């Protein structure tokens, strides 16, 4: 695997995967719930879901911010965001905005109260994507990142599982020891915890 995220490969990866993605993620749904609980969206707030994929986080976030809140999903894969669009249309949510663009160049003019990066390893390895994302947040905004990570080296079987999952969902293994490192460098101190035998992390912090 390359040492940098490969956007072309990622688009192809998610073009092929978009139809089965929601089923494949079922095992990780408790992690999503925990990450969103950590983010603690409040009624009336604006929350951005970076790398929102098929929109699996949208129902939980939308329920928390309510009809007066605002949810923005930013996603580079047209195939994945199309599924999110269908979800929004079926629910008739008027306060969910979806933007199909890489986080590096996406434009959104507001200042959000909170941001979620759920299983978005490639995005978090790109300093320019993190910088552009953080520029969309107000001072004090809450940030949660979660996703795959290497377990300790001796946990060979766990790391075999991380490797297999990574092969399917990301385009670089670089940074898997501490995937939130670049986010923390730009955001400020983050606290992290491990889940699923340390194959998954949930990290949180606040924009300075
Ligand atoms: C494993 S999926 C996670 C999707 C969603 N966050 C979820 O929780 O189900 C990773 C997503 O990040 C998107 N992605 C990767 N790099 C990105 C970038 N630089 N900008 C925007 N989206 C990106 C991929 O297209 C893919 O949909």
Short mmCIF file of C-alpha atoms and ligand atoms in Angstrom, two decimals:
data_model
loop_
_atom_site.label_atom_id
_atom_site.label_comp_id
_atom_site.label_asym_id
_atom_site.label_seq_id
_atom_site.Cartn_x
_atom_site.Cartn_y
_atom_site.Cartn_z
CA UNK A 1 0.00 0.00 0.00
CA UNK A 2 1.30 3.54 -0.71
CA UNK A 3 2.62 5.83 2.02
CA UNK A 4 0.11 8.55 1.08
CA UNK A 5 -3.66 8.27 0.57
CA UNK A 6 -4.47 7.68 -3.10
CA UNK A 7 -7.62 9.59 -4.06
CA UNK A 8 -8.10 7.79 -7.38
CA UNK A 9 -7.82 4.38 -5.71
CA UNK A 10 -10.19 5.48 -2.94
CA UNK A 11 -12.85 6.61 -5.41
CA UNK A 12 -12.61 3.25 -7.17
CA UNK A 13 -12.64 1.38 -3.85
CA UNK A 14 -15.87 3.09 -2.78
CA UNK A 15 -17.43 2.91 -6.24
CA UNK A 16 -17.23 -0.88 -5.95
CA UNK A 17 -18.19 -0.98 -2.29
CA UNK A 18 -21.06 1.50 -2.06
CA UNK A 19 -23.81 -1.12 -2.57
CA UNK A 20 -22.68 -3.39 0.26
CA UNK A 21 -21.09 -0.81 2.54
CA UNK A 22 -23.93 -0.51 5.06
CA UNK A 23 -24.05 -4.28 5.61
CA UNK A 24 -20.28 -4.51 6.01
CA UNK A 25 -20.26 -1.82 8.67
CA UNK A 26 -22.80 -3.59 10.89
CA UNK A 27 -20.11 -4.91 13.25
CA UNK A 28 -18.89 -1.38 13.91
CA UNK A 29 -22.27 0.23 14.62
CA UNK A 30 -21.74 0.24 18.42
CA UNK A 31 -18.56 2.25 17.78
CA UNK A 32 -20.53 4.76 15.71
CA UNK A 33 -23.06 5.15 18.51
CA UNK A 34 -20.30 5.64 21.06
CA UNK A 35 -18.48 8.17 18.86
CA UNK A 36 -21.66 10.20 18.33
CA UNK A 37 -22.49 10.00 22.04
CA UNK A 38 -19.02 11.39 22.70
CA UNK A 39 -19.65 14.20 20.20
CA UNK A 40 -22.90 14.92 22.07
CA UNK A 41 -24.71 17.00 19.40
CA UNK A 42 -27.26 19.30 20.99
CA UNK A 43 -30.62 20.58 19.73
CA UNK A 44 -30.17 23.47 17.32
CA UNK A 45 -26.47 22.85 16.69
CA UNK A 46 -24.69 22.52 13.35
CA UNK A 47 -22.63 19.34 12.93
CA UNK A 48 -20.39 18.37 10.02
CA UNK A 49 -19.87 14.69 9.19
CA UNK A 50 -16.60 14.60 7.23
CA UNK A 51 -16.30 11.62 4.87
CA UNK A 52 -19.98 10.90 5.56
CA UNK A 53 -20.09 7.98 3.11
CA UNK A 54 -23.58 6.54 2.68
CA UNK A 55 -24.83 8.67 5.55
CA UNK A 56 -24.98 6.01 8.27
CA UNK A 57 -24.30 8.63 10.95
CA UNK A 58 -26.92 11.06 9.67
CA UNK A 59 -29.95 9.58 11.49
CA UNK A 60 -28.24 9.72 14.89
CA UNK A 61 -26.81 13.19 14.38
CA UNK A 62 -30.03 14.55 12.86
CA UNK A 63 -32.05 13.13 15.76
CA UNK A 64 -29.75 14.85 18.25
CA UNK A 65 -29.73 18.32 16.63
CA UNK A 66 -33.44 18.16 15.82
CA UNK A 67 -35.41 19.98 13.16
CA UNK A 68 -33.87 23.33 14.13
CA UNK A 69 -30.32 22.09 13.90
CA UNK A 70 -28.27 21.62 10.77
CA UNK A 71 -26.23 18.65 9.53
CA UNK A 72 -23.65 18.84 6.76
CA UNK A 73 -22.14 15.75 5.13
CA UNK A 74 -18.97 16.14 3.09
CA UNK A 75 -17.93 13.17 0.97
CA UNK A 76 -15.67 12.78 -2.05
CA UNK A 77 -17.18 9.59 -3.52
CA UNK A 78 -20.18 10.28 -5.79
CA UNK A 79 -21.29 6.66 -5.35
CA UNK A 80 -21.28 6.83 -1.56
CA UNK A 81 -22.93 10.24 -1.29
CA UNK A 82 -25.67 9.17 -3.69
CA UNK A 83 -26.72 6.62 -1.04
CA UNK A 84 -26.68 9.37 1.56
CA UNK A 85 -28.83 11.52 -0.72
CA UNK A 86 -31.37 8.71 -1.02
CA UNK A 87 -31.45 8.40 2.78
CA UNK A 88 -32.09 12.13 3.16
CA UNK A 89 -34.79 12.12 0.46
CA UNK A 90 -36.63 9.17 2.03
CA UNK A 91 -36.61 10.88 5.43
CA UNK A 92 -37.47 14.28 3.88
CA UNK A 93 -34.89 15.98 6.03
CA UNK A 94 -34.66 19.61 5.02
CA UNK A 95 -31.84 20.51 7.34
CA UNK A 96 -29.29 17.98 6.04
CA UNK A 97 -26.93 19.34 3.40
CA UNK A 98 -24.67 17.05 1.39
CA UNK A 99 -21.56 18.27 -0.42
CA UNK A 100 -19.75 16.01 -2.86
CA UNK A 101 -16.12 17.13 -2.68
CA UNK A 102 -12.80 16.08 -1.16
CA UNK A 103 -12.38 17.51 2.34
CA UNK A 104 -9.20 19.20 1.03
CA UNK A 105 -11.15 21.55 -1.24
CA UNK A 106 -14.76 21.40 -0.03
CA UNK A 107 -16.34 24.79 0.53
CA UNK A 108 -18.91 25.54 3.18
CA UNK A 109 -19.28 29.03 4.52
CA UNK A 110 -20.65 28.57 8.06
CA UNK A 111 -18.96 27.76 11.38
CA UNK A 112 -20.06 24.44 12.82
CA UNK A 113 -20.40 23.53 16.49
CA UNK A 114 -19.10 19.99 16.13
CA UNK A 115 -17.43 17.66 13.64
CA UNK A 116 -17.31 13.91 13.22
CA UNK A 117 -14.60 11.95 11.39
CA UNK A 118 -15.89 8.39 11.62
CA UNK A 119 -13.70 5.80 9.88
CA UNK A 120 -12.05 8.38 7.64
CA UNK A 121 -8.41 7.33 7.86
CA UNK A 122 -7.33 8.53 4.41
CA UNK A 123 -8.83 11.96 5.03
CA UNK A 124 -7.11 12.30 8.42
CA UNK A 125 -3.72 11.54 6.87
CA UNK A 126 -3.99 14.59 4.59
CA UNK A 127 -2.89 17.76 6.42
CA UNK A 128 -4.65 19.98 3.87
CA UNK A 129 -7.93 18.09 4.36
CA UNK A 130 -7.68 18.44 8.14
CA UNK A 131 -6.85 22.16 7.82
CA UNK A 132 -9.77 22.86 5.50
CA UNK A 133 -12.11 20.86 7.76
CA UNK A 134 -11.04 22.65 10.92
CA UNK A 135 -11.51 25.98 9.15
CA UNK A 136 -15.25 25.20 9.04
CA UNK A 137 -15.51 25.00 12.83
CA UNK A 138 -16.08 27.73 15.39
CA UNK A 139 -13.69 28.21 18.28
CA UNK A 140 -14.47 25.66 20.95
CA UNK A 141 -16.17 23.29 18.49
CA UNK A 142 -16.14 19.65 19.56
CA UNK A 143 -14.37 17.11 17.36
CA UNK A 144 -14.54 13.31 17.44
CA UNK A 145 -12.51 10.96 15.26
CA UNK A 146 -12.83 7.20 15.27
CA UNK A 147 -11.67 4.29 13.17
CA UNK A 148 -9.21 1.46 12.69
CA UNK A 149 -5.81 1.47 14.35
CA UNK A 150 -3.01 -1.00 14.89
CA UNK A 151 -3.38 -2.91 18.14
CA UNK A 152 -0.17 -3.53 20.14
CA UNK A 153 2.39 -5.49 18.07
CA UNK A 154 2.03 -8.69 20.07
CA UNK A 155 -1.70 -8.85 19.20
CA UNK A 156 -0.97 -10.56 15.88
CA UNK A 157 -4.44 -11.99 15.28
CA UNK A 158 -6.10 -8.62 15.99
CA UNK A 159 -3.71 -6.86 13.64
CA UNK A 160 -4.40 -9.45 10.94
CA UNK A 161 -8.03 -8.40 11.23
CA UNK A 162 -7.08 -4.70 11.12
CA UNK A 163 -5.03 -5.37 8.00
CA UNK A 164 -7.88 -7.16 6.23
CA UNK A 165 -10.34 -4.40 7.12
CA UNK A 166 -7.84 -1.73 6.10
CA UNK A 167 -7.25 -3.36 2.71
CA UNK A 168 -10.93 -2.90 2.00
CA UNK A 169 -11.46 0.58 3.37
CA UNK A 170 -8.33 2.73 3.15
CA UNK A 171 -5.54 3.29 0.65
CA UNK A 172 -2.58 3.77 2.99
CA UNK A 173 -1.46 2.00 6.15
CA UNK A 174 0.64 5.05 7.09
CA UNK A 175 -0.43 6.57 10.39
CA UNK A 176 -2.37 3.55 11.64
CA UNK A 177 -0.42 3.58 14.92
CA UNK A 178 -2.11 6.85 15.89
CA UNK A 179 -4.51 7.88 13.12
CA UNK A 180 -5.65 11.08 14.91
CA UNK A 181 -2.06 12.45 15.14
CA UNK A 182 -2.37 15.06 12.37
CA UNK A 183 -5.79 16.10 13.65
CA UNK A 184 -4.34 16.54 17.12
CA UNK A 185 -1.40 18.52 15.74
CA UNK A 186 -3.77 21.03 14.18
CA UNK A 187 -6.60 20.90 16.70
CA UNK A 188 -4.85 20.71 20.04
CA UNK A 189 -4.78 17.98 22.69
CA UNK A 190 -7.08 15.01 22.14
CA UNK A 191 -8.03 12.17 24.45
CA UNK A 192 -8.35 8.72 22.96
CA UNK A 193 -9.57 5.31 24.00
CA UNK A 194 -9.44 1.90 22.36
CA UNK A 195 -12.25 -0.48 21.54
CA UNK A 196 -12.64 -3.94 19.90
CA UNK A 197 -9.41 -5.37 21.35
CA UNK A 198 -7.61 -2.10 20.54
CA UNK A 199 -8.34 -2.46 16.80
CA UNK A 200 -10.45 0.71 16.92
CA UNK A 201 -9.97 4.11 18.56
CA UNK A 202 -12.26 6.95 19.53
CA UNK A 203 -10.49 10.30 20.02
CA UNK A 204 -11.98 13.63 20.97
CA UNK A 205 -10.92 17.22 21.45
CA UNK A 206 -12.00 20.83 20.97
CA UNK A 207 -10.94 23.49 18.48
CA UNK A 208 -8.71 26.02 20.16
C1 LIG B 1 -14.93 3.88 5.67
S1 LIG B 1 -15.89 5.11 4.86
C2 LIG B 1 -16.70 5.88 6.25
C3 LIG B 1 -18.00 6.49 5.85
C4 LIG B 1 -18.80 7.10 7.01
N1 LIG B 1 -18.03 8.09 7.72
C5 LIG B 1 -19.30 6.06 7.94
O1 LIG B 1 -19.15 6.25 9.13
O2 LIG B 1 -19.87 5.07 7.54
C6 LIG B 1 -14.67 6.35 4.44
C7 LIG B 1 -15.28 7.44 3.61
O3 LIG B 1 -14.40 8.56 3.57
C8 LIG B 1 -14.44 9.08 2.27
N2 LIG B 1 -13.22 9.86 2.06
C9 LIG B 1 -11.96 9.40 2.05
N3 LIG B 1 -11.09 10.42 1.86
C10 LIG B 1 -11.84 11.55 1.75
C11 LIG B 1 -11.53 12.92 1.55
N4 LIG B 1 -10.26 13.32 1.42
N5 LIG B 1 -12.54 13.79 1.49
C12 LIG B 1 -13.83 13.38 1.62
N6 LIG B 1 -14.19 12.11 1.81
C13 LIG B 1 -13.21 11.19 1.87
C14 LIG B 1 -14.54 7.85 1.39
O4 LIG B 1 -14.99 8.16 0.09
C15 LIG B 1 -15.52 7.00 2.17
O5 LIG B 1 -16.85 7.25 1.81
#
